[in-house]
């Protein structure tokens, strides 16, 4: 079954060739050739201004295909021409899943004048990059971003869509899932696959972080999930990797939207670069008083690190919320995480599990933090930390 071409109406204008997300259309002289790999998505039919193309009568896509044809998609979030690190992390995870499912990985890049980012995405693991370049996508707005992803997903039918649980991801991905009439699991921390049923097993903390729940959406496609930054590991970039860049037009974007971008107002708040810190010295209720954070600050300064905290310490008013790490705070992945007077509640651990090396200082040998620590120091932090500080100073 193939696209029906009315040769009398076709002017060989080439619009359909540009619009084909799979690059299977080409012009040979005045003749339109439909190559192998056409999945009858209808993108060419939509853009043809002369009514020369039509889908065969029975080719309307099934609303819930058993195995949708377009593999795993990663929403490649970017802002002002810089990719969000979570996009690269998700491509790493998508690659792992794709090897098992034997499907391609595509990055979906929205913005204006952002084509340059496509090579970064292919180097990070994308086989294909769908680029929707439109002035309405220059700044993040829920409505046009949702319109673009909904239209693209309906057209190409990916099996899985992954996005960052960032501000934009949290804002527009639920709209997309609702419009596609499918499920969405937010804030996943791990993925696995049920190969027999081709289901994505989506694990996330539930019931206040006390259990890890594995969620499946067995009756709807695509399977959609969001993941917080720094939970998944990105692959080492492979600049020599080749990928296909597919510019896509989304008709809905040419309609005037209900919302429009006015301006960005810088948030006036304390900023703690926890997300980028290679060393984090974090304190909990074991510090016994806010003033004792000065001890951690001295250690952090010597190690070139940032200060983190548990919700216990934040709730006690000892330190401000931007320092909070965990389920309701930030997710971090430093090379060294020092947990000082922190018990290791599940809600805290979920934010530090991607750390490379964890040192825990706690007076209680039964504290759960020791179960995930690489090095555990059982003792009084008010003795151990000053001794550490002294040792570091002496060694320099
Ligand atoms: C929905 C929900 C979301 C949550 N989100 C978060 C979150 O994002 N982040 C977060 O951190 N928590 C979160 N929590 C709270 C979490 O459950 C814990 O209550 C919190 O992490 C405990 O903080 P803590 O380790 O500082 O305090 P505690 O659990 O009281 O632990 C203090 C530790 O200090 C040790 N200690 C005491 N004195 C000393 C000393 N002198 N020297 C050495 N060790 C000492 C003790 O042995 C103890 O292990 C959340 C809870 C819920 C219900």
XYZ file of C-alpha atoms and ligand atoms in Angstrom:
449
model
C 0.000 0.000 0.000
C 1.386 3.410 -0.899
C 0.543 7.091 -0.994
C -1.679 7.880 -3.992
C -0.125 10.495 -6.288
C -2.358 12.344 -8.748
C 0.149 13.116 -11.490
C -2.177 15.633 -13.141
C -2.212 17.747 -9.978
C 1.400 17.293 -8.848
C 3.566 20.316 -9.763
C 6.795 18.806 -8.408
C 7.035 21.763 -6.001
C 8.967 19.641 -3.484
C 6.940 20.642 -0.378
C 6.114 17.016 0.372
C 9.764 16.014 0.018
C 10.704 18.567 2.677
C 7.841 17.547 4.941
C 8.441 13.794 4.909
C 9.804 12.995 8.406
C 11.351 9.786 7.104
C 13.101 11.189 4.042
C 11.539 8.618 1.735
C 10.224 11.051 -0.892
C 12.414 12.467 -3.651
C 12.040 14.254 -6.935
C 13.575 12.845 -10.078
C 13.161 15.662 -12.545
C 9.440 16.442 -12.473
C 8.551 13.050 -11.024
C 7.777 12.346 -7.375
C 9.287 9.065 -6.211
C 8.114 7.353 -3.030
C 10.970 5.233 -1.747
C 11.050 2.350 0.724
C 10.127 3.013 4.316
C 6.919 5.029 3.820
C 4.686 4.293 6.785
C 1.769 6.299 5.453
C 2.059 8.889 8.222
C 0.324 11.431 5.982
C 2.739 14.335 6.563
C 3.116 14.804 2.797
C -0.640 14.754 2.282
C -1.068 17.528 4.829
C 1.421 19.911 3.210
C 0.453 19.346 -0.407
C -1.165 22.572 -1.587
C -2.486 21.050 -4.798
C -4.439 18.076 -3.462
C -2.141 15.797 -5.425
C -1.489 13.321 -2.599
C -3.872 11.073 -0.709
C -3.670 8.221 1.766
C -5.092 4.914 0.551
C -8.570 4.385 2.003
C -7.608 1.747 4.540
C -4.365 3.339 5.652
C -5.664 5.420 8.536
C -3.312 4.639 11.437
C -4.666 2.451 14.207
C -5.152 4.484 17.381
C -3.284 1.827 19.399
C -0.880 0.000 17.121
C 0.621 -3.169 18.632
C 4.178 -2.123 17.852
C 4.316 1.514 16.782
C 6.942 2.125 14.164
C 9.006 5.006 15.421
C 10.989 3.690 18.364
C 11.976 5.750 21.380
C 11.724 9.516 21.459
C 13.530 11.857 23.801
C 12.284 15.406 24.145
C 15.482 17.413 23.648
C 14.812 20.349 25.916
C 16.868 23.438 25.127
C 16.882 27.019 26.240
C 18.441 29.857 24.275
C 20.402 27.380 22.175
C 21.774 25.297 25.051
C 20.592 21.761 25.562
C 19.345 20.845 29.007
C 21.708 18.194 30.438
C 18.703 15.962 31.139
C 18.131 15.593 27.381
C 21.589 14.052 26.971
C 21.080 11.864 30.031
C 17.793 10.577 28.627
C 19.423 9.823 25.279
C 21.908 7.618 27.138
C 19.062 5.699 28.762
C 17.040 5.597 25.539
C 20.034 4.044 23.757
C 20.198 1.294 26.378
C 16.475 0.539 25.988
C 16.645 0.795 22.204
C 19.411 -1.807 21.977
C 17.122 -4.249 23.779
C 13.969 -3.348 21.833
C 15.923 -3.070 18.567
C 14.346 0.226 17.644
C 15.818 3.626 16.728
C 16.230 6.537 19.132
C 14.999 9.934 18.034
C 15.515 13.297 19.681
C 12.723 15.826 19.284
C 14.103 19.345 19.212
C 11.826 22.387 19.410
C 12.897 26.024 19.190
C 13.869 28.712 16.727
C 17.182 28.684 14.857
C 18.413 25.718 16.827
C 19.505 23.347 14.042
C 23.103 23.461 15.321
C 22.095 21.422 18.349
C 21.247 18.389 16.215
C 24.868 17.200 15.995
C 25.166 17.315 19.787
C 22.099 15.101 19.985
C 23.345 12.541 17.483
C 26.705 12.468 19.300
C 24.791 11.754 22.513
C 22.949 8.771 21.033
C 20.126 9.915 18.720
C 19.752 8.097 15.404
C 17.423 10.766 14.170
C 16.638 14.337 15.225
C 13.222 15.775 14.454
C 13.612 19.532 14.377
C 10.587 21.780 14.626
C 11.904 25.285 14.041
C 9.306 27.981 14.491
C 9.290 31.499 15.995
C 6.475 30.428 18.330
C 8.844 27.890 19.875
C 11.666 30.379 20.536
C 10.710 30.679 24.210
C 9.053 27.900 26.160
C 5.266 28.117 26.251
C 3.101 25.160 27.156
C 0.546 25.585 24.403
C 2.726 25.595 21.242
C 5.152 23.023 22.667
C 2.246 20.698 23.444
C 0.690 21.304 20.011
C 3.950 20.477 18.276
C 4.626 17.274 20.196
C 1.028 16.069 19.921
C 0.959 16.606 16.161
C 4.340 14.977 15.659
C 3.511 11.976 17.849
C 0.190 11.433 16.059
C 1.976 11.515 12.747
C 4.962 9.299 13.537
C 3.657 7.131 16.393
C 6.626 6.590 18.676
C 6.557 3.630 21.011
C 8.008 5.510 24.007
C 8.414 9.218 24.790
C 10.838 10.299 27.524
C 11.211 13.859 28.794
C 12.946 15.659 31.638
C 10.970 16.317 34.814
C 12.083 19.933 34.584
C 9.874 22.995 34.704
C 8.996 22.807 30.964
C 8.667 19.007 31.023
C 6.359 19.046 34.011
C 4.340 21.843 32.449
C 3.573 20.487 28.994
C 4.182 16.723 28.912
C 0.989 15.933 30.891
C -1.007 17.881 28.261
C 0.573 15.785 25.538
C -0.214 12.534 27.359
C -3.826 13.607 27.890
C -4.260 14.606 24.241
C -2.770 11.297 23.076
C -5.055 9.497 25.519
C -2.199 7.663 27.141
C -0.595 7.296 30.555
C 2.332 9.229 32.007
C 4.630 8.273 34.856
C 6.345 11.311 36.344
C 9.726 11.454 38.114
C 10.891 7.960 37.216
C 14.180 6.824 38.704
C 14.698 3.626 36.677
C 13.401 1.833 33.589
C 13.224 -1.772 32.566
C 11.385 -3.628 29.808
C 8.818 -6.386 29.580
C 10.030 -7.645 26.233
C 7.211 -10.086 25.634
C 4.541 -7.392 25.915
C 6.849 -4.580 24.801
C 6.063 -2.580 27.899
C 8.214 0.008 29.591
C 8.498 -0.772 33.292
C 8.638 2.630 34.954
C 9.946 2.760 38.506
C 9.459 5.745 40.785
C 9.169 6.425 44.511
C 5.610 6.239 45.817
C 3.813 6.792 49.104
C 6.196 9.507 50.251
C 9.202 7.593 48.994
C 8.589 4.627 51.290
C 8.246 2.187 48.406
C 9.528 2.051 44.862
C 6.576 1.398 42.565
C 6.917 -0.045 39.082
C 4.219 1.315 36.815
C 3.103 0.051 33.395
C 0.636 1.448 30.904
C -0.405 -1.777 29.184
C -3.290 -0.556 27.042
C -2.143 2.752 25.651
C 0.600 4.084 23.412
C 2.921 5.825 23.376
C 4.330 4.962 26.778
C 5.365 8.226 28.385
C 7.574 9.036 31.337
C 9.500 11.934 32.806
C 12.810 11.675 34.651
C 14.449 14.252 36.863
C 17.801 15.704 35.835
C 20.879 13.793 36.990
C 19.118 10.506 37.575
C 20.233 8.803 34.336
C 23.785 8.712 33.034
C 24.660 10.285 29.704
C 26.954 8.440 27.303
C 30.390 9.725 26.435
C 29.774 11.901 23.343
C 30.659 10.262 20.021
C 31.103 13.174 17.597
C 31.668 10.740 14.705
C 28.171 9.205 15.117
C 25.960 9.946 12.155
C 22.308 10.712 12.504
C 19.485 11.847 10.315
C 18.195 15.378 10.818
C 14.528 15.643 9.896
C 13.038 19.148 9.716
C 9.319 18.931 10.422
C 6.568 21.445 9.884
C 3.724 21.584 12.354
C 0.636 23.177 10.864
C -0.905 24.027 14.253
C 1.937 26.462 14.967
C 0.870 28.721 12.136
C -2.439 29.375 13.887
C -2.435 32.231 16.409
C -2.152 30.774 19.916
C -4.099 31.616 23.058
C -0.933 32.406 25.011
C 2.031 34.522 24.040
C 5.454 35.157 25.480
C 5.962 38.588 27.040
C 9.275 38.574 28.906
C 11.505 36.606 31.219
C 11.814 38.013 34.715
C 14.901 36.849 36.604
C 13.948 35.131 39.824
C 15.385 36.882 42.854
C 16.419 34.024 45.061
C 19.445 32.501 46.620
C 21.095 30.256 44.088
C 23.141 27.282 45.128
C 24.954 25.547 42.286
C 24.201 22.131 43.759
C 23.286 20.735 40.362
C 26.801 21.271 38.999
C 28.812 20.716 42.219
C 31.426 17.960 42.107
C 31.648 17.904 45.894
C 28.677 18.359 48.227
C 28.903 18.512 51.988
C 25.387 18.032 53.340
C 24.019 18.335 56.837
C 20.972 16.987 58.618
C 19.317 17.166 61.973
C 22.410 15.643 63.534
C 23.920 19.157 63.350
C 21.573 20.082 66.206
C 21.549 23.798 65.357
C 21.667 26.002 62.258
C 24.852 27.722 63.418
C 26.716 24.429 63.085
C 26.384 24.593 59.304
C 29.452 26.867 59.549
C 31.443 23.707 60.267
C 30.235 22.182 57.004
C 30.919 25.447 55.160
C 34.546 25.335 56.271
C 34.907 21.747 55.063
C 33.094 22.496 51.798
C 35.335 25.467 51.131
C 38.456 23.354 51.592
C 37.071 20.740 49.190
C 35.707 23.273 46.702
C 32.195 22.015 47.307
C 28.643 23.244 47.847
C 26.385 22.878 50.865
C 23.382 20.550 50.813
C 20.814 19.743 53.476
C 18.021 17.371 54.383
C 14.446 18.461 54.621
C 14.801 17.957 58.360
C 17.410 20.719 58.504
C 15.430 22.976 56.135
C 12.178 22.480 58.056
C 14.010 23.360 61.269
C 14.825 26.730 59.667
C 18.589 26.106 59.844
C 19.199 26.598 56.121
C 17.151 27.781 53.140
C 15.149 25.545 50.808
C 17.437 25.866 47.712
C 19.911 23.671 49.630
C 17.396 20.838 50.123
C 18.244 17.562 48.445
C 15.823 14.705 47.921
C 12.387 13.887 46.693
C 10.999 17.369 47.323
C 14.329 19.109 46.778
C 17.103 18.802 44.240
C 18.573 15.681 42.674
C 22.363 15.759 42.692
C 25.150 13.632 41.247
C 28.485 14.875 42.617
C 31.730 12.940 42.561
C 31.804 13.122 46.376
C 28.767 13.409 48.660
C 29.446 13.829 52.374
C 26.376 13.146 54.518
C 26.895 14.607 57.995
C 24.325 13.821 60.671
C 21.881 12.516 58.077
C 19.883 9.376 58.842
C 19.352 8.343 55.192
C 15.567 8.459 54.806
C 14.299 7.116 51.465
C 13.153 10.610 50.469
C 16.683 11.913 50.897
C 18.414 8.955 49.259
C 16.383 9.323 46.074
C 18.125 12.654 45.495
C 21.693 11.400 46.016
C 21.688 7.923 44.521
C 23.606 9.011 41.399
C 26.544 10.316 43.465
C 29.825 8.620 42.563
C 31.144 8.270 46.117
C 29.272 8.726 49.393
C 30.897 9.303 52.774
C 28.541 9.176 55.759
C 29.259 10.480 59.250
C 26.701 9.375 61.819
C 26.809 8.436 65.482
C 24.228 5.674 64.998
C 25.804 2.548 63.432
C 22.314 1.384 62.393
C 21.546 4.575 60.405
C 20.227 3.603 56.915
C 22.687 6.003 55.257
C 25.424 3.434 55.914
C 23.673 0.988 53.585
C 24.466 3.128 50.561
C 27.668 4.820 51.787
C 30.986 3.832 50.224
C 32.739 4.894 53.431
C 30.959 5.118 56.770
C 32.394 6.914 59.804
C 30.523 5.983 62.983
C 30.986 8.735 65.515
C 30.263 12.263 66.615
C 30.377 14.671 63.690
C 31.547 17.429 66.038
C 34.722 15.433 66.583
C 35.133 13.916 63.116
C 34.612 17.027 60.967
C 37.070 19.304 62.855
C 39.619 16.469 62.697
C 39.053 16.147 58.938
C 39.424 19.901 58.471
C 42.652 19.895 60.435
C 43.993 16.940 58.453
C 43.192 18.577 55.093
C 44.807 21.854 56.148
C 47.903 20.038 57.416
C 48.245 18.071 54.177
C 48.361 21.333 52.207
C 6.543 13.433 51.142
C 7.886 13.610 51.812
C 8.882 14.198 51.112
C 10.146 14.359 51.701
N 11.137 14.929 50.972
C 12.367 15.001 51.515
C 13.465 15.537 50.775
O 13.334 16.001 49.630
N 14.679 15.551 51.356
C 14.912 15.083 52.620
O 16.064 15.123 53.078
N 13.887 14.595 53.337
C 12.625 14.555 52.837
N 11.617 14.095 53.589
C 11.861 13.848 55.034
C 12.532 12.526 55.317
O 11.543 11.546 55.476
C 13.332 12.605 56.632
O 12.473 13.004 57.663
C 14.521 13.565 56.570
O 15.311 13.307 55.446
C 15.342 13.366 57.826
O 16.333 14.313 57.891
P 17.647 14.091 58.733
O 18.378 12.902 58.211
O 18.363 15.390 58.753
O 17.103 13.855 60.220
P 16.986 12.560 61.079
O 16.265 11.495 60.408
O 16.482 13.023 62.404
O 18.513 12.073 61.250
C 19.471 12.756 61.992
C 20.680 11.810 62.082
O 21.746 12.503 62.705
C 22.446 11.539 63.511
N 23.165 12.297 64.533
C 22.650 12.937 65.619
N 23.640 13.547 66.308
C 24.789 13.261 65.647
C 26.148 13.611 65.883
N 26.521 14.411 66.913
N 27.078 13.153 65.045
C 26.735 12.362 64.003
N 25.466 11.992 63.747
C 24.498 12.462 64.546
C 21.392 10.625 64.046
O 21.934 9.369 64.394
C 20.420 10.546 62.863
O 20.701 9.415 62.063
C 10.351 13.925 53.027
C 9.325 13.331 53.722
C 8.109 13.155 53.124
C 7.011 12.488 53.900
